[in-house]
């Protein structure tokens, strides 16, 4: 078992060497490592803080974006409503204008029909008058072929004439 158990001198020198290495590490290496760890810890805290701020900014931007989208929807709905109202107004104006034009065309047509009717009636009256004159002429010729009938007719006209 001697092989497995170390000697007192070996333990002494290993302890002395360990303490020297520990002293050197503490004097020269420990401070820079601790400063690096503190700097790293500060960087991590700053990064976490920046990430939290970025998260808040993103949330704020998201809320602002949602608000802008809501405003855009309202504006779109308003514009669509105005466009529909304008379309209805244009349609109503077109109906009114069409009604006016139709009424004017009907009036013009009635006037033309009345004018044609009057013209036709005048033409018929003229034809009736011509026919009446022709018939009267033939009847008078037939009646006035006799001299006595002519004299009676002249006397009758003379009686009808009044002298003032």
PDB file of C-alpha atoms in Angstrom:
ATOM      1  CA  UNK A   1       0.000   0.000   0.000  1.00  0.00           C
ATOM      2  CA  UNK A   2       2.910   2.218   0.037  1.00  0.00           C
ATOM      3  CA  UNK A   3       2.510   2.766  -3.573  1.00  0.00           C
ATOM      4  CA  UNK A   4      -0.947   4.179  -3.266  1.00  0.00           C
ATOM      5  CA  UNK A   5      -0.388   6.524  -0.272  1.00  0.00           C
ATOM      6  CA  UNK A   6       1.717   9.614  -0.985  1.00  0.00           C
ATOM      7  CA  UNK A   7       4.526  10.754   1.207  1.00  0.00           C
ATOM      8  CA  UNK A   8       4.426  13.779   3.537  1.00  0.00           C
ATOM      9  CA  UNK A   9       7.091  15.614   1.564  1.00  0.00           C
ATOM     10  CA  UNK A  10       5.157  15.229  -1.663  1.00  0.00           C
ATOM     11  CA  UNK A  11       1.983  16.582  -0.061  1.00  0.00           C
ATOM     12  CA  UNK A  12       3.975  19.482   1.399  1.00  0.00           C
ATOM     13  CA  UNK A  13       5.563  20.479  -1.917  1.00  0.00           C
ATOM     14  CA  UNK A  14       2.285  20.074  -3.801  1.00  0.00           C
ATOM     15  CA  UNK A  15       0.557  22.301  -1.263  1.00  0.00           C
ATOM     16  CA  UNK A  16       3.323  24.932  -1.508  1.00  0.00           C
ATOM     17  CA  UNK A  17       3.203  24.820  -5.300  1.00  0.00           C
ATOM     18  CA  UNK A  18      -0.588  25.049  -5.274  1.00  0.00           C
ATOM     19  CA  UNK A  19      -0.482  28.091  -2.963  1.00  0.00           C
ATOM     20  CA  UNK A  20       2.172  29.805  -5.147  1.00  0.00           C
ATOM     21  CA  UNK A  21       0.111  29.139  -8.299  1.00  0.00           C
ATOM     22  CA  UNK A  22      -3.001  30.310  -6.465  1.00  0.00           C
ATOM     23  CA  UNK A  23      -1.199  33.490  -5.329  1.00  0.00           C
ATOM     24  CA  UNK A  24       0.059  34.186  -8.853  1.00  0.00           C
ATOM     25  CA  UNK A  25      -3.386  33.552 -10.300  1.00  0.00           C
ATOM     26  CA  UNK A  26      -4.987  35.787  -7.672  1.00  0.00           C
ATOM     27  CA  UNK A  27      -2.449  38.565  -8.235  1.00  0.00           C
ATOM     28  CA  UNK A  28      -2.264  38.572 -12.026  1.00  0.00           C
ATOM     29  CA  UNK A  29      -5.141  36.589 -13.525  1.00  0.00           C
ATOM     30  CA  UNK A  30      -8.030  36.768 -11.071  1.00  0.00           C
ATOM     31  CA  UNK A  31      -8.556  40.580 -11.388  1.00  0.00           C
ATOM     32  CA  UNK A  32      -8.683  40.643 -15.209  1.00  0.00           C
ATOM     33  CA  UNK A  33     -11.002  37.606 -15.285  1.00  0.00           C
ATOM     34  CA  UNK A  34     -13.318  39.225 -12.704  1.00  0.00           C
ATOM     35  CA  UNK A  35     -13.278  42.532 -14.613  1.00  0.00           C
ATOM     36  CA  UNK A  36     -14.056  40.670 -17.839  1.00  0.00           C
ATOM     37  CA  UNK A  37     -16.891  38.825 -16.075  1.00  0.00           C
ATOM     38  CA  UNK A  38     -18.257  42.094 -14.668  1.00  0.00           C
ATOM     39  CA  UNK A  39     -17.985  43.740 -18.095  1.00  0.00           C
ATOM     40  CA  UNK A  40     -19.717  40.730 -19.645  1.00  0.00           C
ATOM     41  CA  UNK A  41     -22.418  40.854 -16.981  1.00  0.00           C
ATOM     42  CA  UNK A  42     -22.942  44.590 -17.629  1.00  0.00           C
ATOM     43  CA  UNK A  43     -23.067  43.957 -21.390  1.00  0.00           C
ATOM     44  CA  UNK A  44     -25.640  41.212 -20.872  1.00  0.00           C
ATOM     45  CA  UNK A  45     -27.725  43.470 -18.599  1.00  0.00           C
ATOM     46  CA  UNK A  46     -27.507  46.290 -21.152  1.00  0.00           C
ATOM     47  CA  UNK A  47     -28.477  43.885 -23.922  1.00  0.00           C
ATOM     48  CA  UNK A  48     -31.434  42.610 -21.908  1.00  0.00           C
ATOM     49  CA  UNK A  49     -32.454  46.177 -21.150  1.00  0.00           C
ATOM     50  CA  UNK A  50     -32.114  47.110 -24.837  1.00  0.00           C
ATOM     51  CA  UNK A  51     -34.122  44.025 -25.790  1.00  0.00           C
ATOM     52  CA  UNK A  52     -36.838  44.988 -23.292  1.00  0.00           C
ATOM     53  CA  UNK A  53     -36.868  48.550 -24.679  1.00  0.00           C
ATOM     54  CA  UNK A  54     -37.006  47.201 -28.219  1.00  0.00           C
ATOM     55  CA  UNK A  55     -39.887  44.952 -27.201  1.00  0.00           C
ATOM     56  CA  UNK A  56     -41.707  47.965 -25.724  1.00  0.00           C
ATOM     57  CA  UNK A  57     -40.980  49.990 -28.875  1.00  0.00           C
ATOM     58  CA  UNK A  58     -42.253  47.170 -31.055  1.00  0.00           C
ATOM     59  CA  UNK A  59     -45.404  46.931 -28.932  1.00  0.00           C
ATOM     60  CA  UNK A  60     -45.866  50.692 -29.199  1.00  0.00           C
ATOM     61  CA  UNK A  61     -45.335  50.556 -32.977  1.00  0.00           C
ATOM     62  CA  UNK A  62     -47.771  47.665 -33.178  1.00  0.00           C
ATOM     63  CA  UNK A  63     -50.373  49.688 -31.270  1.00  0.00           C
ATOM     64  CA  UNK A  64     -49.700  52.738 -33.437  1.00  0.00           C
ATOM     65  CA  UNK A  65     -49.968  50.586 -36.540  1.00  0.00           C
ATOM     66  CA  UNK A  66     -53.261  49.128 -35.304  1.00  0.00           C
ATOM     67  CA  UNK A  67     -54.549  52.651 -34.636  1.00  0.00           C
ATOM     68  CA  UNK A  68     -53.490  53.763 -38.125  1.00  0.00           C
ATOM     69  CA  UNK A  69     -55.171  50.716 -39.646  1.00  0.00           C
ATOM     70  CA  UNK A  70     -58.364  51.548 -37.737  1.00  0.00           C
ATOM     71  CA  UNK A  71     -58.202  55.137 -38.977  1.00  0.00           C
ATOM     72  CA  UNK A  72     -57.586  53.936 -42.540  1.00  0.00           C
ATOM     73  CA  UNK A  73     -60.594  51.592 -42.316  1.00  0.00           C
ATOM     74  CA  UNK A  74     -62.779  54.414 -41.045  1.00  0.00           C
ATOM     75  CA  UNK A  75     -61.551  56.701 -43.829  1.00  0.00           C
ATOM     76  CA  UNK A  76     -62.139  53.970 -46.414  1.00  0.00           C
ATOM     77  CA  UNK A  77     -65.670  53.362 -45.092  1.00  0.00           C
ATOM     78  CA  UNK A  78     -66.342  57.097 -45.175  1.00  0.00           C
ATOM     79  CA  UNK A  79     -65.072  57.363 -48.752  1.00  0.00           C
ATOM     80  CA  UNK A  80     -67.154  54.363 -49.841  1.00  0.00           C
ATOM     81  CA  UNK A  81     -70.237  55.874 -48.219  1.00  0.00           C
ATOM     82  CA  UNK A  82     -69.619  59.216 -49.943  1.00  0.00           C
ATOM     83  CA  UNK A  83     -69.078  57.455 -53.274  1.00  0.00           C
ATOM     84  CA  UNK A  84     -72.332  55.516 -52.867  1.00  0.00           C
ATOM     85  CA  UNK A  85     -74.213  58.700 -51.993  1.00  0.00           C
ATOM     86  CA  UNK A  86     -72.704  60.476 -54.998  1.00  0.00           C
ATOM     87  CA  UNK A  87     -73.625  57.557 -57.273  1.00  0.00           C
ATOM     88  CA  UNK A  88     -77.210  57.617 -55.963  1.00  0.00           C
ATOM     89  CA  UNK A  89     -77.399  61.368 -56.471  1.00  0.00           C
ATOM     90  CA  UNK A  90     -76.093  61.063 -60.024  1.00  0.00           C
ATOM     91  CA  UNK A  91     -78.601  58.282 -60.687  1.00  0.00           C
ATOM     92  CA  UNK A  92     -81.481  60.372 -59.305  1.00  0.00           C
ATOM     93  CA  UNK A  93     -80.349  63.407 -61.328  1.00  0.00           C
ATOM     94  CA  UNK A  94     -80.215  61.237 -64.443  1.00  0.00           C
ATOM     95  CA  UNK A  95     -83.744  59.935 -63.722  1.00  0.00           C
ATOM     96  CA  UNK A  96     -85.035  63.474 -63.240  1.00  0.00           C
ATOM     97  CA  UNK A  97     -83.337  64.663 -66.420  1.00  0.00           C
ATOM     98  CA  UNK A  98     -84.727  61.684 -68.334  1.00  0.00           C
ATOM     99  CA  UNK A  99     -88.211  62.412 -66.983  1.00  0.00           C
ATOM    100  CA  UNK A 100     -87.931  66.045 -68.073  1.00  0.00           C
ATOM    101  CA  UNK A 101     -86.687  65.091 -71.536  1.00  0.00           C
ATOM    102  CA  UNK A 102     -89.442  62.486 -71.886  1.00  0.00           C
ATOM    103  CA  UNK A 103     -92.111  64.995 -70.819  1.00  0.00           C
ATOM    104  CA  UNK A 104     -90.758  67.544 -73.318  1.00  0.00           C
ATOM    105  CA  UNK A 105     -90.738  64.965 -76.092  1.00  0.00           C
ATOM    106  CA  UNK A 106     -94.339  64.018 -75.270  1.00  0.00           C
ATOM    107  CA  UNK A 107     -95.370  67.683 -75.290  1.00  0.00           C
ATOM    108  CA  UNK A 108     -93.592  68.235 -78.607  1.00  0.00           C
ATOM    109  CA  UNK A 109     -95.239  65.131 -80.048  1.00  0.00           C
ATOM    110  CA  UNK A 110     -98.670  66.337 -78.844  1.00  0.00           C
ATOM    111  CA  UNK A 111     -98.022  69.743 -80.396  1.00  0.00           C
ATOM    112  CA  UNK A 112     -96.997  68.149 -83.703  1.00  0.00           C
ATOM    113  CA  UNK A 113    -100.057  65.871 -83.600  1.00  0.00           C
ATOM    114  CA  UNK A 114    -102.306  68.857 -82.859  1.00  0.00           C
ATOM    115  CA  UNK A 115    -100.724  70.837 -85.698  1.00  0.00           C
ATOM    116  CA  UNK A 116    -101.160  67.897 -88.087  1.00  0.00           C
ATOM    117  CA  UNK A 117    -104.750  67.461 -86.895  1.00  0.00           C
ATOM    118  CA  UNK A 118    -105.494  71.142 -87.464  1.00  0.00           C
ATOM    119  CA  UNK A 119    -103.858  70.992 -90.875  1.00  0.00           C
ATOM    120  CA  UNK A 120    -105.839  67.882 -91.793  1.00  0.00           C
ATOM    121  CA  UNK A 121    -109.091  69.500 -90.552  1.00  0.00           C
ATOM    122  CA  UNK A 122    -108.363  72.642 -92.548  1.00  0.00           C
ATOM    123  CA  UNK A 123    -107.671  70.544 -95.612  1.00  0.00           C
ATOM    124  CA  UNK A 124    -110.909  68.595 -95.079  1.00  0.00           C
ATOM    125  CA  UNK A 125    -112.808  71.867 -94.584  1.00  0.00           C
ATOM    126  CA  UNK A 126    -111.288  73.172 -97.795  1.00  0.00           C
ATOM    127  CA  UNK A 127    -112.291  70.006 -99.637  1.00  0.00           C
ATOM    128  CA  UNK A 128    -115.809  70.139 -98.149  1.00  0.00           C
ATOM    129  CA  UNK A 129    -116.093  73.809 -99.145  1.00  0.00           C
ATOM    130  CA  UNK A 130    -114.919  73.033-102.698  1.00  0.00           C
ATOM    131  CA  UNK A 131    -117.337  70.126-102.905  1.00  0.00           C
ATOM    132  CA  UNK A 132    -120.152  72.242-101.511  1.00  0.00           C
ATOM    133  CA  UNK A 133    -119.420  74.963-104.052  1.00  0.00           C
ATOM    134  CA  UNK A 134    -119.338  72.407-106.854  1.00  0.00           C
ATOM    135  CA  UNK A 135    -122.656  70.905-105.692  1.00  0.00           C
ATOM    136  CA  UNK A 136    -124.189  74.350-105.183  1.00  0.00           C
ATOM    137  CA  UNK A 137    -122.993  75.449-108.612  1.00  0.00           C
ATOM    138  CA  UNK A 138    -124.480  72.383-110.258  1.00  0.00           C
ATOM    139  CA  UNK A 139    -127.754  72.797-108.329  1.00  0.00           C
ATOM    140  CA  UNK A 140    -127.937  76.499-109.231  1.00  0.00           C
ATOM    141  CA  UNK A 141    -127.169  75.834-112.853  1.00  0.00           C
ATOM    142  CA  UNK A 142    -129.901  73.283-112.927  1.00  0.00           C
ATOM    143  CA  UNK A 143    -132.341  75.663-111.212  1.00  0.00           C
ATOM    144  CA  UNK A 144    -131.327  78.785-113.054  1.00  0.00           C
ATOM    145  CA  UNK A 145    -131.691  77.328-116.480  1.00  0.00           C
ATOM    146  CA  UNK A 146    -135.173  78.709-116.422  1.00  0.00           C
ATOM    147  CA  UNK A 147    -135.609  82.447-116.684  1.00  0.00           C
ATOM    148  CA  UNK A 148    -138.362  82.626-114.079  1.00  0.00           C
ATOM    149  CA  UNK A 149    -136.220  80.898-111.475  1.00  0.00           C
ATOM    150  CA  UNK A 150    -133.420  83.422-112.125  1.00  0.00           C
ATOM    151  CA  UNK A 151    -135.713  86.371-111.612  1.00  0.00           C
ATOM    152  CA  UNK A 152    -137.123  84.917-108.381  1.00  0.00           C
ATOM    153  CA  UNK A 153    -133.617  84.379-107.045  1.00  0.00           C
ATOM    154  CA  UNK A 154    -132.535  87.941-107.858  1.00  0.00           C
ATOM    155  CA  UNK A 155    -135.632  89.337-106.162  1.00  0.00           C
ATOM    156  CA  UNK A 156    -134.968  87.234-103.099  1.00  0.00           C
ATOM    157  CA  UNK A 157    -131.368  88.559-102.887  1.00  0.00           C
ATOM    158  CA  UNK A 158    -132.626  92.113-103.246  1.00  0.00           C
ATOM    159  CA  UNK A 159    -135.063  91.638-100.374  1.00  0.00           C
ATOM    160  CA  UNK A 160    -132.232  90.302 -98.197  1.00  0.00           C
ATOM    161  CA  UNK A 161    -130.088  93.349 -98.889  1.00  0.00           C
ATOM    162  CA  UNK A 162    -130.854  96.179 -96.522  1.00  0.00           C
ATOM    163  CA  UNK A 163    -130.041  99.689 -97.433  1.00  0.00           C
ATOM    164  CA  UNK A 164    -128.748 101.861 -94.621  1.00  0.00           C
TER     165      UNK A 164
END
